[in-house]
Amino acid sequence: MTQVYNHILFVMGVSGSGKSTIGKLLAEALDYPFFDGDDFHPDVNIEKMSAGKPLNDEDRYDWLVALNILAKNNLVKGAVIACSALKESYRDLLQAGISKGVYYIYLKGSFQEVLERLQQRKGHYMPLELLQSQFDVLSPPKNAIVVKINQQPEKMVHTILTALDT
Ligand SMILES: Nc1ncnc2c1ncn2[C@@H]1O[C@H](COP(=O)(O)OP(=O)(O)O)[C@@H](O)[C@H]1O
Ligand SMILES: O=C(O)[C@H](O)[C@@H](O)[C@H](O)[C@H](O)COP(=O)(O)O
């Protein structure tokens, strides 16, 4: 497999679409560091989501800026960053000041598919009730690498690596 260097790969999609699972495997395959966007939310955002309230643009602003700084700090090494990146304006913030090498990998699934995943996931603060709000806000980029979520993780990673190679 040809290695791909110096890319910033944002694995995006709604809560429960598989960003952390696929992002970790992808990072391993590429020998890139993996960062989970969830770990960069301020406590106040986690508290808000835990209380069943969706984040708004203002809530997400500092978080997206933090992820943009993270991306810039990893341009040389490359990185896989799991981040919902639901809207174009959020992606503009994520990639601000980075002229090339940014890719979005959109994990695409239906509401029902993702709901089933969330119902099985244990020990996560994100309530199921917020899933509809995530789909409501979701506006994926036209140039994303799109991967359907109803497949084995290893197959999904293979699809992504092939798309990056071409
Ligand atoms: N391709 C897949 N097939 C089956 N289960 C998956 C797949 N990807 C993720 N999962 C499971 O779905 C749940 C949500 O995945 P997760 O990676 O936490 O999503 P996200 O980071 O987008 O919230 C987890 O329980 C995870 O183990
Ligand atoms: O922008 C947002 O509303 C949040 O980032 C959200 O999309 C994210 O999904 C949560 O942090 C839950 O984390 P999981 O994606 O791991 O469920």
mmCIF file of C-alpha atoms and ligand atoms in Angstrom:
data_model
loop_
_atom_site.group_PDB
_atom_site.id
_atom_site.type_symbol
_atom_site.label_atom_id
_atom_site.label_comp_id
_atom_site.label_asym_id
_atom_site.label_seq_id
_atom_site.Cartn_x
_atom_site.Cartn_y
_atom_site.Cartn_z
ATOM 1 C CA MET A 1 0.000 0.000 0.000
ATOM 2 C CA THR A 2 1.341 3.436 -0.892
ATOM 3 C CA GLN A 3 1.746 5.644 2.156
ATOM 4 C CA VAL A 4 0.112 9.053 2.107
ATOM 5 C CA TYR A 5 2.011 11.727 3.992
ATOM 6 C CA ASN A 6 1.245 15.191 5.275
ATOM 7 C CA HIS A 7 -2.485 15.063 4.950
ATOM 8 C CA ILE A 8 -4.987 16.290 7.469
ATOM 9 C CA LEU A 9 -7.864 13.854 7.331
ATOM 10 C CA PHE A 10 -11.060 14.946 9.025
ATOM 11 C CA VAL A 11 -13.316 11.944 9.605
ATOM 12 C CA MET A 12 -16.753 13.531 9.801
ATOM 13 C CA GLY A 13 -20.406 12.682 10.308
ATOM 14 C CA VAL A 14 -23.109 12.690 12.914
ATOM 15 C CA SER A 15 -22.677 11.373 16.426
ATOM 16 C CA GLY A 16 -22.405 7.587 16.321
ATOM 17 C CA SER A 17 -21.541 7.324 12.619
ATOM 18 C CA GLY A 18 -18.206 5.686 13.481
ATOM 19 C CA LYS A 19 -15.736 8.585 13.424
ATOM 20 C CA SER A 20 -13.690 7.376 16.403
ATOM 21 C CA THR A 21 -13.698 3.724 15.320
ATOM 22 C CA ILE A 22 -12.771 4.385 11.695
ATOM 23 C CA GLY A 23 -10.494 7.315 12.511
ATOM 24 C CA LYS A 24 -8.337 5.204 14.844
ATOM 25 C CA LEU A 25 -7.993 2.395 12.303
ATOM 26 C CA LEU A 26 -7.201 4.838 9.521
ATOM 27 C CA ALA A 27 -4.552 6.565 11.623
ATOM 28 C CA GLU A 28 -2.954 3.211 12.439
ATOM 29 C CA ALA A 29 -2.902 2.238 8.761
ATOM 30 C CA LEU A 30 -1.203 5.505 7.817
ATOM 31 C CA ASP A 31 0.976 5.757 10.918
ATOM 32 C CA TYR A 32 -0.538 9.154 11.632
ATOM 33 C CA PRO A 33 -1.510 10.416 15.077
ATOM 34 C CA PHE A 34 -5.227 10.197 15.827
ATOM 35 C CA PHE A 35 -7.157 12.910 17.634
ATOM 36 C CA ASP A 36 -10.759 12.619 18.750
ATOM 37 C CA GLY A 37 -12.535 15.957 18.457
ATOM 38 C CA ASP A 38 -14.686 15.012 21.448
ATOM 39 C CA ASP A 39 -11.615 15.389 23.669
ATOM 40 C CA PHE A 40 -11.329 19.060 22.719
ATOM 41 C CA HIS A 41 -14.824 20.187 23.670
ATOM 42 C CA PRO A 42 -14.873 22.575 26.625
ATOM 43 C CA ASP A 43 -16.629 21.109 29.683
ATOM 44 C CA VAL A 44 -19.536 23.477 29.160
ATOM 45 C CA ASN A 45 -20.253 21.864 25.763
ATOM 46 C CA ILE A 46 -20.138 18.354 27.211
ATOM 47 C CA GLU A 47 -22.483 19.460 30.001
ATOM 48 C CA LYS A 48 -24.875 20.975 27.487
ATOM 49 C CA MET A 49 -24.991 17.868 25.292
ATOM 50 C CA SER A 50 -25.263 15.611 28.351
ATOM 51 C CA ALA A 51 -28.310 17.645 29.361
ATOM 52 C CA GLY A 52 -29.909 16.848 25.985
ATOM 53 C CA LYS A 53 -29.355 20.262 24.399
ATOM 54 C CA PRO A 54 -27.748 20.507 20.959
ATOM 55 C CA LEU A 55 -24.767 22.806 20.506
ATOM 56 C CA ASN A 56 -25.200 25.950 18.427
ATOM 57 C CA ASP A 57 -22.705 27.823 16.228
ATOM 58 C CA GLU A 58 -21.468 29.918 19.123
ATOM 59 C CA ASP A 59 -20.918 26.865 21.340
ATOM 60 C CA ARG A 60 -18.912 25.183 18.612
ATOM 61 C CA TYR A 61 -16.737 28.186 17.687
ATOM 62 C CA ASP A 62 -13.861 27.831 20.207
ATOM 63 C CA TRP A 63 -13.864 24.063 19.748
ATOM 64 C CA LEU A 64 -13.484 24.362 15.968
ATOM 65 C CA VAL A 65 -10.719 26.931 16.388
ATOM 66 C CA ALA A 66 -8.909 24.542 18.760
ATOM 67 C CA LEU A 67 -9.160 21.780 16.153
ATOM 68 C CA ASN A 68 -7.861 24.142 13.470
ATOM 69 C CA ILE A 69 -4.815 24.882 15.647
ATOM 70 C CA LEU A 70 -4.374 21.152 16.207
ATOM 71 C CA ALA A 71 -4.484 20.554 12.443
ATOM 72 C CA LYS A 72 -1.942 23.300 11.796
ATOM 73 C CA ASN A 73 0.366 21.874 14.453
ATOM 74 C CA ASN A 74 0.291 18.509 12.677
ATOM 75 C CA LEU A 75 0.751 19.568 9.070
ATOM 76 C CA VAL A 76 4.232 18.085 8.824
ATOM 77 C CA LYS A 77 3.391 14.751 10.393
ATOM 78 C CA GLY A 78 -0.159 14.508 9.086
ATOM 79 C CA ALA A 79 -3.104 13.597 11.299
ATOM 80 C CA VAL A 80 -6.486 11.953 11.439
ATOM 81 C CA ILE A 81 -9.005 14.072 13.330
ATOM 82 C CA ALA A 82 -12.485 12.797 14.181
ATOM 83 C CA CYS A 83 -14.874 15.725 14.151
ATOM 84 C CA SER A 84 -18.556 15.987 13.306
ATOM 85 C CA ALA A 85 -17.783 18.965 10.961
ATOM 86 C CA LEU A 86 -21.473 19.128 10.155
ATOM 87 C CA LYS A 87 -21.637 22.464 8.287
ATOM 88 C CA GLU A 88 -19.648 24.251 5.606
ATOM 89 C CA SER A 89 -18.993 27.195 7.923
ATOM 90 C CA TYR A 90 -17.544 24.778 10.505
ATOM 91 C CA ARG A 91 -15.281 23.236 7.900
ATOM 92 C CA ASP A 92 -14.129 26.729 6.867
ATOM 93 C CA LEU A 93 -12.995 27.236 10.446
ATOM 94 C CA LEU A 94 -11.385 23.783 10.645
ATOM 95 C CA GLN A 95 -9.225 24.374 7.589
ATOM 96 C CA ALA A 96 -8.606 28.118 7.955
ATOM 97 C CA GLY A 97 -5.061 29.004 6.895
ATOM 98 C CA ILE A 98 -4.308 25.522 5.519
ATOM 99 C CA SER A 99 -3.908 25.790 1.770
ATOM 100 C CA LYS A 100 -3.727 22.125 0.803
ATOM 101 C CA GLY A 101 -3.776 18.546 2.007
ATOM 102 C CA VAL A 102 -7.081 18.703 3.884
ATOM 103 C CA TYR A 103 -9.532 15.874 3.175
ATOM 104 C CA TYR A 104 -12.984 15.169 4.575
ATOM 105 C CA ILE A 105 -14.053 11.582 4.941
ATOM 106 C CA TYR A 106 -17.800 11.541 5.381
ATOM 107 C CA LEU A 107 -19.245 8.508 7.117
ATOM 108 C CA LYS A 108 -22.693 8.241 5.616
ATOM 109 C CA GLY A 109 -25.512 6.348 7.248
ATOM 110 C CA SER A 110 -29.267 6.631 7.634
ATOM 111 C CA PHE A 111 -30.906 7.885 10.818
ATOM 112 C CA GLN A 112 -32.016 4.339 11.604
ATOM 113 C CA GLU A 113 -28.554 2.820 11.082
ATOM 114 C CA VAL A 114 -26.895 5.382 13.314
ATOM 115 C CA LEU A 115 -29.619 5.160 15.950
ATOM 116 C CA GLU A 116 -29.020 1.412 16.231
ATOM 117 C CA ARG A 117 -25.291 2.027 16.712
ATOM 118 C CA LEU A 118 -25.944 4.610 19.413
ATOM 119 C CA GLN A 119 -28.358 2.284 21.193
ATOM 120 C CA GLN A 120 -25.577 -0.280 21.451
ATOM 121 C CA ARG A 121 -22.793 2.138 22.444
ATOM 122 C CA LYS A 122 -22.131 2.221 26.178
ATOM 123 C CA GLY A 123 -20.631 4.858 28.454
ATOM 124 C CA HIS A 124 -20.903 7.915 26.198
ATOM 125 C CA TYR A 125 -22.408 11.242 27.242
ATOM 126 C CA MET A 126 -24.203 11.926 23.956
ATOM 127 C CA PRO A 127 -27.952 11.273 24.381
ATOM 128 C CA LEU A 128 -29.894 9.525 21.607
ATOM 129 C CA GLU A 129 -32.356 12.420 21.600
ATOM 130 C CA LEU A 130 -29.744 14.657 19.990
ATOM 131 C CA LEU A 131 -29.334 12.510 16.908
ATOM 132 C CA GLN A 132 -32.133 14.185 14.950
ATOM 133 C CA SER A 133 -30.588 17.608 15.586
ATOM 134 C CA GLN A 134 -27.282 16.308 14.184
ATOM 135 C CA PHE A 135 -29.008 15.158 10.991
ATOM 136 C CA ASP A 136 -30.861 18.478 10.794
ATOM 137 C CA VAL A 137 -27.595 20.416 10.805
ATOM 138 C CA LEU A 138 -25.625 17.994 8.616
ATOM 139 C CA SER A 139 -24.586 19.405 5.247
ATOM 140 C CA PRO A 140 -21.725 17.262 3.918
ATOM 141 C CA PRO A 141 -19.152 18.688 1.518
ATOM 142 C CA LYS A 142 -19.482 17.886 -2.176
ATOM 143 C CA ASN A 143 -15.848 16.880 -2.476
ATOM 144 C CA ALA A 144 -15.766 14.503 0.502
ATOM 145 C CA ILE A 145 -14.622 10.908 0.331
ATOM 146 C CA VAL A 146 -17.966 9.267 1.111
ATOM 147 C CA VAL A 147 -18.015 5.909 2.883
ATOM 148 C CA LYS A 148 -21.194 4.056 3.792
ATOM 149 C CA ILE A 149 -21.231 2.955 7.402
ATOM 150 C CA ASN A 150 -23.002 -0.396 6.929
ATOM 151 C CA GLN A 151 -19.735 -2.209 6.237
ATOM 152 C CA GLN A 152 -16.928 -3.800 8.212
ATOM 153 C CA PRO A 153 -14.553 -1.134 9.576
ATOM 154 C CA GLU A 154 -11.563 -2.714 7.812
ATOM 155 C CA LYS A 155 -13.359 -2.522 4.472
ATOM 156 C CA MET A 156 -14.232 1.117 5.090
ATOM 157 C CA VAL A 157 -10.599 1.935 5.829
ATOM 158 C CA HIS A 158 -9.506 0.126 2.689
ATOM 159 C CA THR A 159 -11.962 2.229 0.660
ATOM 160 C CA ILE A 160 -10.599 5.413 2.203
ATOM 161 C CA LEU A 161 -6.962 4.473 1.571
ATOM 162 C CA THR A 162 -7.765 3.633 -2.046
ATOM 163 C CA ALA A 163 -9.538 6.957 -2.524
ATOM 164 C CA LEU A 164 -6.572 8.835 -1.035
ATOM 165 C CA ASP A 165 -4.179 7.016 -3.338
ATOM 166 C CA THR A 166 -6.012 7.923 -6.517
HETATM 167 N N1 LIG B 1 -18.439 -0.160 10.739
HETATM 168 C C1 LIG B 1 -18.973 -0.461 11.924
HETATM 169 N N2 LIG B 1 -19.664 -1.607 12.092
HETATM 170 C C2 LIG B 1 -20.237 -1.907 13.278
HETATM 171 N N3 LIG B 1 -20.193 -1.130 14.375
HETATM 172 C C3 LIG B 1 -19.521 0.032 14.279
HETATM 173 C C4 LIG B 1 -18.877 0.438 13.066
HETATM 174 N N4 LIG B 1 -18.308 1.646 13.280
HETATM 175 C C5 LIG B 1 -18.586 1.979 14.554
HETATM 176 N N5 LIG B 1 -19.304 1.029 15.174
HETATM 177 C C6 LIG B 1 -19.837 1.071 16.538
HETATM 178 O O1 LIG B 1 -20.829 2.110 16.531
HETATM 179 C C7 LIG B 1 -20.759 2.878 17.720
HETATM 180 C C8 LIG B 1 -20.478 4.339 17.359
HETATM 181 O O2 LIG B 1 -19.172 4.432 16.812
HETATM 182 P P1 LIG B 1 -18.188 5.606 17.210
HETATM 183 O O3 LIG B 1 -16.883 5.304 16.575
HETATM 184 O O4 LIG B 1 -18.199 5.846 18.686
HETATM 185 O O5 LIG B 1 -18.899 6.832 16.454
HETATM 186 P P2 LIG B 1 -18.630 8.416 16.581
HETATM 187 O O6 LIG B 1 -17.204 8.600 16.975
HETATM 188 O O7 LIG B 1 -18.935 8.946 15.216
HETATM 189 O O8 LIG B 1 -19.603 8.919 17.587
HETATM 190 C C9 LIG B 1 -19.669 2.243 18.582
HETATM 191 O O9 LIG B 1 -20.284 1.377 19.505
HETATM 192 C C10 LIG B 1 -18.822 1.471 17.598
HETATM 193 O O10 LIG B 1 -18.199 0.344 18.174
HETATM 194 O O1 LIG B 2 -20.756 19.308 16.939
HETATM 195 C C1 LIG B 2 -21.359 18.639 17.766
HETATM 196 O O2 LIG B 2 -22.578 18.714 17.992
HETATM 197 C C2 LIG B 2 -20.609 17.598 18.533
HETATM 198 O O3 LIG B 2 -19.279 17.556 18.187
HETATM 199 C C3 LIG B 2 -21.194 16.309 18.191
HETATM 200 O O4 LIG B 2 -21.312 16.248 16.796
HETATM 201 C C4 LIG B 2 -20.364 15.171 18.628
HETATM 202 O O5 LIG B 2 -20.809 14.132 17.873
HETATM 203 C C5 LIG B 2 -20.461 14.978 20.095
HETATM 204 O O6 LIG B 2 -19.311 15.479 20.650
HETATM 205 C C6 LIG B 2 -20.696 13.554 20.508
HETATM 206 O O7 LIG B 2 -19.602 12.745 20.279
HETATM 207 P P1 LIG B 2 -19.665 11.494 19.282
HETATM 208 O O8 LIG B 2 -19.610 12.046 17.875
HETATM 209 O O9 LIG B 2 -18.467 10.682 19.612
HETATM 210 O O10 LIG B 2 -20.961 10.803 19.532
#
